[in-house]
Short mmCIF file of C-alpha atoms in Angstrom, two decimals:
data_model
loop_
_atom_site.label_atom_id
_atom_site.label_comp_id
_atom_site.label_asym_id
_atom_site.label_seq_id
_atom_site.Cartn_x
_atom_site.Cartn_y
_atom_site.Cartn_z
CA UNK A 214 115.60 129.98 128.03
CA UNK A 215 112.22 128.86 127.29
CA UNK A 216 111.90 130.83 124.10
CA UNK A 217 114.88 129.35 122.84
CA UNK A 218 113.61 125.52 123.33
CA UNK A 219 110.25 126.11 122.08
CA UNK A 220 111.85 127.65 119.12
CA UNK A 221 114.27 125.05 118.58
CA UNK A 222 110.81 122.28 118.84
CA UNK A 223 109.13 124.44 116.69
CA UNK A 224 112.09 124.37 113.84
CA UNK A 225 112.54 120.61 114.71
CA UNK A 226 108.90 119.73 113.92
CA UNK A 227 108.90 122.20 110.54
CA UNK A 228 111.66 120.69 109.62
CA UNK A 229 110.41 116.80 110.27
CA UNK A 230 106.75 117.84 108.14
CA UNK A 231 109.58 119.57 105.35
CA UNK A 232 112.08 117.18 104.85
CA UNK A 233 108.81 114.54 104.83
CA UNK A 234 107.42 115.86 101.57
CA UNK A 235 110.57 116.95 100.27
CA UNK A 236 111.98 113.59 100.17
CA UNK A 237 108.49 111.63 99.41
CA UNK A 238 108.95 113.68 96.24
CA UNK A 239 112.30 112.65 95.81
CA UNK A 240 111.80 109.17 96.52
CA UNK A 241 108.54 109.09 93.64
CA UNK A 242 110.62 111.27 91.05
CA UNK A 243 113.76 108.08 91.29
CA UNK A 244 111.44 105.54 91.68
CA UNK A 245 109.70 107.01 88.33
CA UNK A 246 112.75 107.45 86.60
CA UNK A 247 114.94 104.36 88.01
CA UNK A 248 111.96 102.03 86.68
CA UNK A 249 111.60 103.54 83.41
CA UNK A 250 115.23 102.56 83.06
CA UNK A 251 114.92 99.12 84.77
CA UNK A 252 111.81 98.73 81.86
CA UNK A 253 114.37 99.87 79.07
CA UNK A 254 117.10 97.41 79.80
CA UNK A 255 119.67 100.28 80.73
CA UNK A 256 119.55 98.62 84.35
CA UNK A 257 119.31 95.42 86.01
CA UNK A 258 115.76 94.52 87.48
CA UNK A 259 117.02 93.40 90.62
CA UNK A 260 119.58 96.22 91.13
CA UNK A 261 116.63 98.56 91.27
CA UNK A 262 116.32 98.82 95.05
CA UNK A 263 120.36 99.48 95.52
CA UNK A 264 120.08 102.01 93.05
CA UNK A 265 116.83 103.90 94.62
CA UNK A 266 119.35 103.99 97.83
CA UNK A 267 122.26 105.44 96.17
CA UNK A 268 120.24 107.64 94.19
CA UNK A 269 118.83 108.77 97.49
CA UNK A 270 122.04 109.12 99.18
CA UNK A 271 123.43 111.47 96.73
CA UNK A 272 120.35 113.55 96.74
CA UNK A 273 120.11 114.11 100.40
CA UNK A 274 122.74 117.01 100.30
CA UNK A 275 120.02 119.34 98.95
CA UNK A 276 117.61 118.01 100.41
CA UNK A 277 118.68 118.93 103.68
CA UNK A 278 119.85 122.66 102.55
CA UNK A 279 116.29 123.00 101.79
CA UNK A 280 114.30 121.30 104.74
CA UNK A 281 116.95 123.77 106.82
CA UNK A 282 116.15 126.53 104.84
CA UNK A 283 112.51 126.01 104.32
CA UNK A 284 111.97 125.26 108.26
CA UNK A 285 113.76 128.51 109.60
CA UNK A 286 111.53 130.62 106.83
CA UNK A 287 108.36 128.97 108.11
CA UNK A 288 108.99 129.94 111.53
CA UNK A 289 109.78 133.05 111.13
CA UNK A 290 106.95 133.42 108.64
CA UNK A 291 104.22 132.54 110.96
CA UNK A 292 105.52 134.66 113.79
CA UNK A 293 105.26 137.56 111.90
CA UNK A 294 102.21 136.41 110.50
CA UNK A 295 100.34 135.51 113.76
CA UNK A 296 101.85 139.06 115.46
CA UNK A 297 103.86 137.52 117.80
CA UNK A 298 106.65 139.30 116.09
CA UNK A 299 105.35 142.67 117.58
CA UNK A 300 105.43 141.42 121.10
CA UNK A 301 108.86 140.47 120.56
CA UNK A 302 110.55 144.01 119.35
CA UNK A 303 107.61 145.87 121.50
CA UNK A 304 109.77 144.01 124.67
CA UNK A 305 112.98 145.51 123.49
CA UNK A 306 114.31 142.40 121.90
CA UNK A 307 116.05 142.67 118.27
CA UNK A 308 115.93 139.71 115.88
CA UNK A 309 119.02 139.18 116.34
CA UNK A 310 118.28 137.48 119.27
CA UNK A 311 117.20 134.56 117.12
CA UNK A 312 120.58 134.01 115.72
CA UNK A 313 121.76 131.38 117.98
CA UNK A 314 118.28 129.32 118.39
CA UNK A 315 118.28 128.85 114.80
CA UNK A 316 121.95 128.35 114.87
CA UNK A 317 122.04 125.68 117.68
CA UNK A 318 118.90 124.46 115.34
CA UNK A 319 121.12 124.32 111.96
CA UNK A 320 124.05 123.57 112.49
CA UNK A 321 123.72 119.79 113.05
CA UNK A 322 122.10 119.87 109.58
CA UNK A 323 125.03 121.84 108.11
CA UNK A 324 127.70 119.15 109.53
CA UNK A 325 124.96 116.02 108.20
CA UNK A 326 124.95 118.09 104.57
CA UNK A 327 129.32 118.51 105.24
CA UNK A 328 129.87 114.57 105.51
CA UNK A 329 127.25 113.90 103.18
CA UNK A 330 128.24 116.03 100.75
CA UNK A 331 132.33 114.85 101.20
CA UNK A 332 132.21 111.18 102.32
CA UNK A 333 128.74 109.52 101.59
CA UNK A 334 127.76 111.03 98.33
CA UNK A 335 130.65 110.16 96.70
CA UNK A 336 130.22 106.81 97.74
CA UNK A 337 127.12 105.80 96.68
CA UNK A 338 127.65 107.64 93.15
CA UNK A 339 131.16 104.99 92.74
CA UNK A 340 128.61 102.38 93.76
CA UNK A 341 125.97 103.24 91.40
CA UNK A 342 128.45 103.67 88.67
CA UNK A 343 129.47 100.27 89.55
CA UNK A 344 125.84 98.85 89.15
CA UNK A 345 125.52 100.34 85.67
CA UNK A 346 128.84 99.47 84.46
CA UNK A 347 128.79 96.01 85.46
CA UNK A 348 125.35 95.55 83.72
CA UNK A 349 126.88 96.82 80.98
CA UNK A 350 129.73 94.40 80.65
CA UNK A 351 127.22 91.90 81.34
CA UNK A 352 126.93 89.32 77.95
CA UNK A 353 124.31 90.24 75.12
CA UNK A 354 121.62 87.20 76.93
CA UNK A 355 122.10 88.27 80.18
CA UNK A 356 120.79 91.80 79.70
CA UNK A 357 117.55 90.86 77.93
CA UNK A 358 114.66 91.44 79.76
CA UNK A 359 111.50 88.74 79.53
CA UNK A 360 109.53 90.30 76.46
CA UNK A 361 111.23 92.73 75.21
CA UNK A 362 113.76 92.47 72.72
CA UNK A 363 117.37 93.33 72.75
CA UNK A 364 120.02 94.50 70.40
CA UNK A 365 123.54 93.00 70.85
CA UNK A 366 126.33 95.07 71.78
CA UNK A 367 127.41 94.79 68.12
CA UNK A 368 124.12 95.75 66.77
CA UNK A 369 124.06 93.20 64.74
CA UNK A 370 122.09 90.83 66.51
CA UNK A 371 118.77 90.93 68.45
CA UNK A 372 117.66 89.24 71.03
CA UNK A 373 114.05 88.08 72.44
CA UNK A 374 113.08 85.94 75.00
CA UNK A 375 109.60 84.81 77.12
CA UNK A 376 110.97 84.01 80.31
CA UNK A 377 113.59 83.61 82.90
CA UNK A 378 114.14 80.24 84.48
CA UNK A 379 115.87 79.86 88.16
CA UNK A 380 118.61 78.14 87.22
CA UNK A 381 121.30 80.77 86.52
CA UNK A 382 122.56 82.38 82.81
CA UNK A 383 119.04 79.68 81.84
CA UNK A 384 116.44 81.31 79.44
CA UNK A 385 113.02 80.28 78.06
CA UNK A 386 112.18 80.81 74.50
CA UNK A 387 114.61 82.47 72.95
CA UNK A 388 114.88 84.50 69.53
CA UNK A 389 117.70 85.41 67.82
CA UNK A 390 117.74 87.78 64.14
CA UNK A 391 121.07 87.54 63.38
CA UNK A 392 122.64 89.53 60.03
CA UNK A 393 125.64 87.96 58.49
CA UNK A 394 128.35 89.49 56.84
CA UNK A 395 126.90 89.33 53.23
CA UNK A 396 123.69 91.34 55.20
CA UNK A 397 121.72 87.72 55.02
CA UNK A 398 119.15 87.66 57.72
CA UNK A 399 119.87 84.32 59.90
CA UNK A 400 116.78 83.64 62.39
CA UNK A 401 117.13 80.90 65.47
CA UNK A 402 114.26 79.91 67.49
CA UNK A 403 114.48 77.84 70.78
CA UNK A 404 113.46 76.20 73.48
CA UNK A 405 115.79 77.06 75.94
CA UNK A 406 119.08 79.09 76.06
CA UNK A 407 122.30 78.65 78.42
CA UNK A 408 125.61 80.49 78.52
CA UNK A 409 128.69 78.10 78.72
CA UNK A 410 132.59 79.16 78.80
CA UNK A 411 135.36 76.91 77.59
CA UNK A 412 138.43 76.32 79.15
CA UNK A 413 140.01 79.36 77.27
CA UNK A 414 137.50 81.63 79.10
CA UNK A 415 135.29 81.86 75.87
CA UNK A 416 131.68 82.29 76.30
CA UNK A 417 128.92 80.81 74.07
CA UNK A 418 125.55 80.53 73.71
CA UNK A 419 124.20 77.37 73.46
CA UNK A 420 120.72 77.00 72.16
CA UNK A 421 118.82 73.65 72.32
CA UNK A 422 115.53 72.04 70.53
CA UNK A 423 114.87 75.02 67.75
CA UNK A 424 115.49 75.62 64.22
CA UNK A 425 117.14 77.80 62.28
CA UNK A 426 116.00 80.53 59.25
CA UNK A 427 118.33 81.64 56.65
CA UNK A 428 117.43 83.74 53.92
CA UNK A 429 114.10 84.75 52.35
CA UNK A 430 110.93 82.74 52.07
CA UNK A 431 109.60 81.63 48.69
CA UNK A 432 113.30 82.40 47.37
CA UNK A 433 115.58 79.60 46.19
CA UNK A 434 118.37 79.77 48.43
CA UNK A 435 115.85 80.13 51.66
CA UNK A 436 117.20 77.59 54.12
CA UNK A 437 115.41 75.96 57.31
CA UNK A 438 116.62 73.46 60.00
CA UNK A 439 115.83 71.65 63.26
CA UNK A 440 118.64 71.01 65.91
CA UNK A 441 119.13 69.56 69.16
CA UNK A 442 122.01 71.56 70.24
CA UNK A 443 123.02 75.20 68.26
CA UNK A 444 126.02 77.16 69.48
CA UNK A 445 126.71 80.87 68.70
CA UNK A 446 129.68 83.06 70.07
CA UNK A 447 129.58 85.99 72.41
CA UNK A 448 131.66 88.51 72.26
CA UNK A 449 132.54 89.93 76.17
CA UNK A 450 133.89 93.20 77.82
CA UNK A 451 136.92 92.54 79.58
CA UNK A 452 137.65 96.66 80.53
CA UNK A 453 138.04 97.10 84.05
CA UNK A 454 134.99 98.73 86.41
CA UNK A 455 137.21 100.99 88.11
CA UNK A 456 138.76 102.70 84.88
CA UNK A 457 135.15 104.01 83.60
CA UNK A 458 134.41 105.98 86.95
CA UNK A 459 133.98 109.37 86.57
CA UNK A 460 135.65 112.18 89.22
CA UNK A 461 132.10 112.32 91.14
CA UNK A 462 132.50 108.77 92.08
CA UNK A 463 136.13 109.59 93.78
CA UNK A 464 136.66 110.20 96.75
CA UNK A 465 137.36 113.77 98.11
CA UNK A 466 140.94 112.67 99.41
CA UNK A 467 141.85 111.22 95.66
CA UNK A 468 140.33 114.85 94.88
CA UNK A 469 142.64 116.41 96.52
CA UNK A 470 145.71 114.05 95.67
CA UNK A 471 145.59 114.48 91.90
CA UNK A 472 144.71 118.10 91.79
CA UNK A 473 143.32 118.65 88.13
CA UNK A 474 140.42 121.54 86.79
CA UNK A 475 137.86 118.39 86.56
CA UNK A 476 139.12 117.20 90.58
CA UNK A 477 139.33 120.91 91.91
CA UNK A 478 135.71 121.62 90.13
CA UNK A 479 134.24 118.43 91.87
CA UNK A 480 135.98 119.48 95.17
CA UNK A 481 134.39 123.14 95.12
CA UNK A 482 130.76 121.53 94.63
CA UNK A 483 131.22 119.34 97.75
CA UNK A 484 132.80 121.95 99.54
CA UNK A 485 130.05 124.52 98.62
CA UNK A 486 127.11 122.04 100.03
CA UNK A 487 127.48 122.94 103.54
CA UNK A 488 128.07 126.29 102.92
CA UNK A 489 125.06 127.01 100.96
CA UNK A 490 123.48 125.39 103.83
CA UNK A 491 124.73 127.96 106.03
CA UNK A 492 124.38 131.23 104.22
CA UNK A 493 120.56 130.26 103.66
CA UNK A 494 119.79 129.16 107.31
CA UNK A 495 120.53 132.76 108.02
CA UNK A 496 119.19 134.00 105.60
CA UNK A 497 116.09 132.68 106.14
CA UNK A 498 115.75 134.78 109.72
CA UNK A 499 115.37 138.50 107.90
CA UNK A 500 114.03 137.32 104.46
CA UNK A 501 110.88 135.75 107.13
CA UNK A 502 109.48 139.07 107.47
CA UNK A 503 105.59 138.91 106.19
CA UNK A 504 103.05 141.67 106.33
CA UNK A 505 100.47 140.25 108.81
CA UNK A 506 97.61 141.06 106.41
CA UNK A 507 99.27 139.74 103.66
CA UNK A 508 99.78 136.43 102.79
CA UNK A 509 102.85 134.46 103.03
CA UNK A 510 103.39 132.52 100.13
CA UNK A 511 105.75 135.10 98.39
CA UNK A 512 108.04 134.50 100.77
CA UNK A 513 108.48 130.41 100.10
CA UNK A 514 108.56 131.49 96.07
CA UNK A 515 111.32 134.01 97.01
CA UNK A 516 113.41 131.81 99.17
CA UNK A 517 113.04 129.09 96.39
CA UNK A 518 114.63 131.41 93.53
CA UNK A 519 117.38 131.90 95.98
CA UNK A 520 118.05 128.80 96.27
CA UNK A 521 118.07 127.71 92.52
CA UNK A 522 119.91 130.94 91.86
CA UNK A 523 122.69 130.46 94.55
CA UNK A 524 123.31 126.51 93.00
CA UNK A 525 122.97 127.44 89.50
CA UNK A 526 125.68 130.54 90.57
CA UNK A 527 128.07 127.51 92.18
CA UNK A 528 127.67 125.60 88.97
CA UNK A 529 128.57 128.37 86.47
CA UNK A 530 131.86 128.87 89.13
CA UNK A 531 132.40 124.57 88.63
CA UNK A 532 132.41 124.97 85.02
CA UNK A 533 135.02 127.78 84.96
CA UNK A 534 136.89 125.82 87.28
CA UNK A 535 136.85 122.70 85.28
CA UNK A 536 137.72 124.80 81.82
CA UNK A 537 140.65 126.47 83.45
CA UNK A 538 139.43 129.90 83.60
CA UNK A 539 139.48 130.14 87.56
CA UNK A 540 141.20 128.31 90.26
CA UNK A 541 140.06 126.67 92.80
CA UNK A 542 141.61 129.29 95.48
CA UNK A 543 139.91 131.64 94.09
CA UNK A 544 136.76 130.10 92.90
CA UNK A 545 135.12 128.51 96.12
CA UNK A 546 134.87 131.53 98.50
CA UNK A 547 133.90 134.86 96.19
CA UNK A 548 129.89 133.63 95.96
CA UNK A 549 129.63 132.72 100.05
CA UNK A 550 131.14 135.78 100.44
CA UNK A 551 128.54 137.74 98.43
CA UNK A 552 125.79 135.61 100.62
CA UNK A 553 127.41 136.65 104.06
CA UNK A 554 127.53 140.25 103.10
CA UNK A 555 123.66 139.83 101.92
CA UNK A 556 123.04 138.13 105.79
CA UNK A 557 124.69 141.08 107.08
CA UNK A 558 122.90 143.48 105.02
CA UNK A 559 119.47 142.17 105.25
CA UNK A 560 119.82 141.87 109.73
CA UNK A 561 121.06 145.36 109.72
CA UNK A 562 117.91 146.50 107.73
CA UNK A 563 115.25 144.34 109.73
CA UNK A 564 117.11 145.53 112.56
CA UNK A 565 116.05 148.92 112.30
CA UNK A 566 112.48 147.87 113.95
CA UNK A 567 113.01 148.78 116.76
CA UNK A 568 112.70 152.30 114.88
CA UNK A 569 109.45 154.14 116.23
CA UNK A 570 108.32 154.96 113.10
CA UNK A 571 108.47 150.89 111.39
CA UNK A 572 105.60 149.30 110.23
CA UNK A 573 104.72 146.87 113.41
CA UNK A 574 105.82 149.53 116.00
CA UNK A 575 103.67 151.29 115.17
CA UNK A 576 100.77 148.87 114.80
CA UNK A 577 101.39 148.17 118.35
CA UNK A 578 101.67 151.81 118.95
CA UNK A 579 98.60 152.13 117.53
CA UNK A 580 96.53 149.22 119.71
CA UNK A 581 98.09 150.02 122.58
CA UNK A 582 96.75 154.03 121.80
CA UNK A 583 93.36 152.58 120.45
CA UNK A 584 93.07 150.36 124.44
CA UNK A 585 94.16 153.39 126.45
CA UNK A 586 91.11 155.22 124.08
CA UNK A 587 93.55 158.24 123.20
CA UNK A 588 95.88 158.92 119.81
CA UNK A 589 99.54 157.46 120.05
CA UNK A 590 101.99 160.14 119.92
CA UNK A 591 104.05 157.46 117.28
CA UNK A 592 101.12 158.00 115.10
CA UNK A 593 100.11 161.59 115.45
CA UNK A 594 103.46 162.35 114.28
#
């Protein structure tokens, strides 16, 4: 039908200029954030890139539930708004008619948001984790970044350095404020720094061409050196990666294999996604209607608090999940059934255009009255 494949191009190139700016605005809001971190020391410099993917990845969920969402409004929006939506009911035709169009449009999104949302999201969460653990474990040297300084994982050391050479675990410049048991303030200046391990897997830190503070200055026990070669002892993680990682970096089949309130709440988020994704495409066809003389904003600000509302409503039925106080059987479908039944209720009320004595029948009543230069009998009534 050609109405249904220019309405299917229409949605496909709303949903191409949506999805656009939505995730521009994504990408800009991670970048912001992911550097701030990178400029911190939480994160690795060079894991910055991997991390803007990941990040990405388990952000596209939503993003997609919106562009869907968003696109269908649009449409729908504008064809009210332009009057084409009085041609379309003055021919007989009820909006539900539009049901499988935007259907046939959404439901490829739904099933991208369904693997997302189950497979690839929980991926690239285990992998970030990863990233940011296994900085983490990374020796005190290793983590400083060129210019800033550092504290040591057992805060009582802190670290400075002016540059990075290429050769590997190799620093220029180093600093090191060091407080000693008795609280005496030890400070080493060098050259050059390099991490070395010993044959019993020991890691040091030897420091070459400096000198070495101890104490106060102008007091008598103040103490200075030069050396050729000073070696200090790190102290290293040995926990595994794998034990740290949260239930948002498993994946949904471990979910559902060690069946737990913090699994089963994890499992009714991902299971939700698509869902949401669903309920909102549809909803989207009835909540379209616009006034033609009115604007169309309120609309986009309305279908916005819906959304927000529905997630924040799936999050408030996680937490009770993950405290115990529902289970997952009876957790995950109450809210989508709430949304269907607000579908239903919302196409049964638009539905009643087709009623002589709605708004844009009887606009067209009226036009059609107003061209044949007598009163319609719609109107007169």
């Amino acid at each position: 039908m050609i109405f249904q494949r220019a309405l299917r191009r229409e949605l496909a190139s709303a949903a191409g200029a949506t999805f656009t700016v939505l995730f521009s605005i994504l990408l800009t809001w991670m970048l912001i954030g992911i550097l701030g971190k990178a400029a911190g020391g939480k994160i690795a410099s060079a894991d910055v890139m991997s991390l803007m993917v990941f990040s990405a990845l388990m952000q596209l969920p939503t993003i997609i539930i919106l562009t869907g969402f968003i696109s269908v409004l649009m449409v729908v929006t504008r064809s009210y708004k332009e009057s084409e939506m009085v041609v379309w009911f003055a021919s007989g035709l009820s909006l539900s008619r539009w049901i499988w169009p935007v259907l046939s449009f959404g439901l490829p999104l739904v099933l991208a948001t369904g693997v997302l949302s189950l497979y690839a999201t929980p991926w690239a969460q285990k992998k970030s984790d990863e990233y940011v653990a296994r900085f983490e474990k990374r020796e005190d040297l290793q983590k400083v970044t060129p210019g800033q300084f550092r504290e040591s994982a057992g805060s009582n050391r802190i670290f400075f350095v002016e540059g990075v050479s290429g050769e590997k675990n190799v620093v220029q410049n180093v600093f090191v404020n060091t407080v000693d048991e008795k609280g005496s303030a030890v400070v080493v200046v060098a050259k050059e720094g390099v991490i070395n391990t010993d044959a019993k897997g020991e890691r040091f830190l030897v420091l070459k061409s400096g000198r070495r503070y101890q104490g106060v200055p102008t007091q008598a026990d103040f103490q200075t050196m030069e050396f050729e070669q000073y070696i200090m002892r790190i102290e290293s993680k040995q926990q595994e990666l794998g034990a740290e990682l949260g239930v948002r970096a498993m994946s949904t089949m471990a979910l559902i294999a060690d069946p737990n309130p913090y699994t089963m709440a994890e499992l009714l988020w991902r299971v939700s996604a698509p869902m949401i994704g669903l309920m909102l495409i549809l909803l989207a066809i009835p909540l379209g209607f616009v006034n033609p003389r009115a604007g169309s904003s309120a609309n986009l600000i309305v279908a916005l608090l819906i959304f927000f509302t529905y997630s924040n409503l799936i999050k408030v039925v996680e937490a009770s999940v993950k405290q115990g106080r529902l289970t997952f059987g009876l957790a995950w479908w109450p809210l989508h059934l709430l949304a269907a039944l607000a579908v239903v209720a919302l196409f049964v009320w638009r539905l009643n255009v087709n009623h002589r004595y709605h708004p844009l029948v009887l606009l067209a009543s009226f036009k059609r009255a107003r061209r044949a230069g007598k009163p319609s009998k719609a109107v007169s009534k």
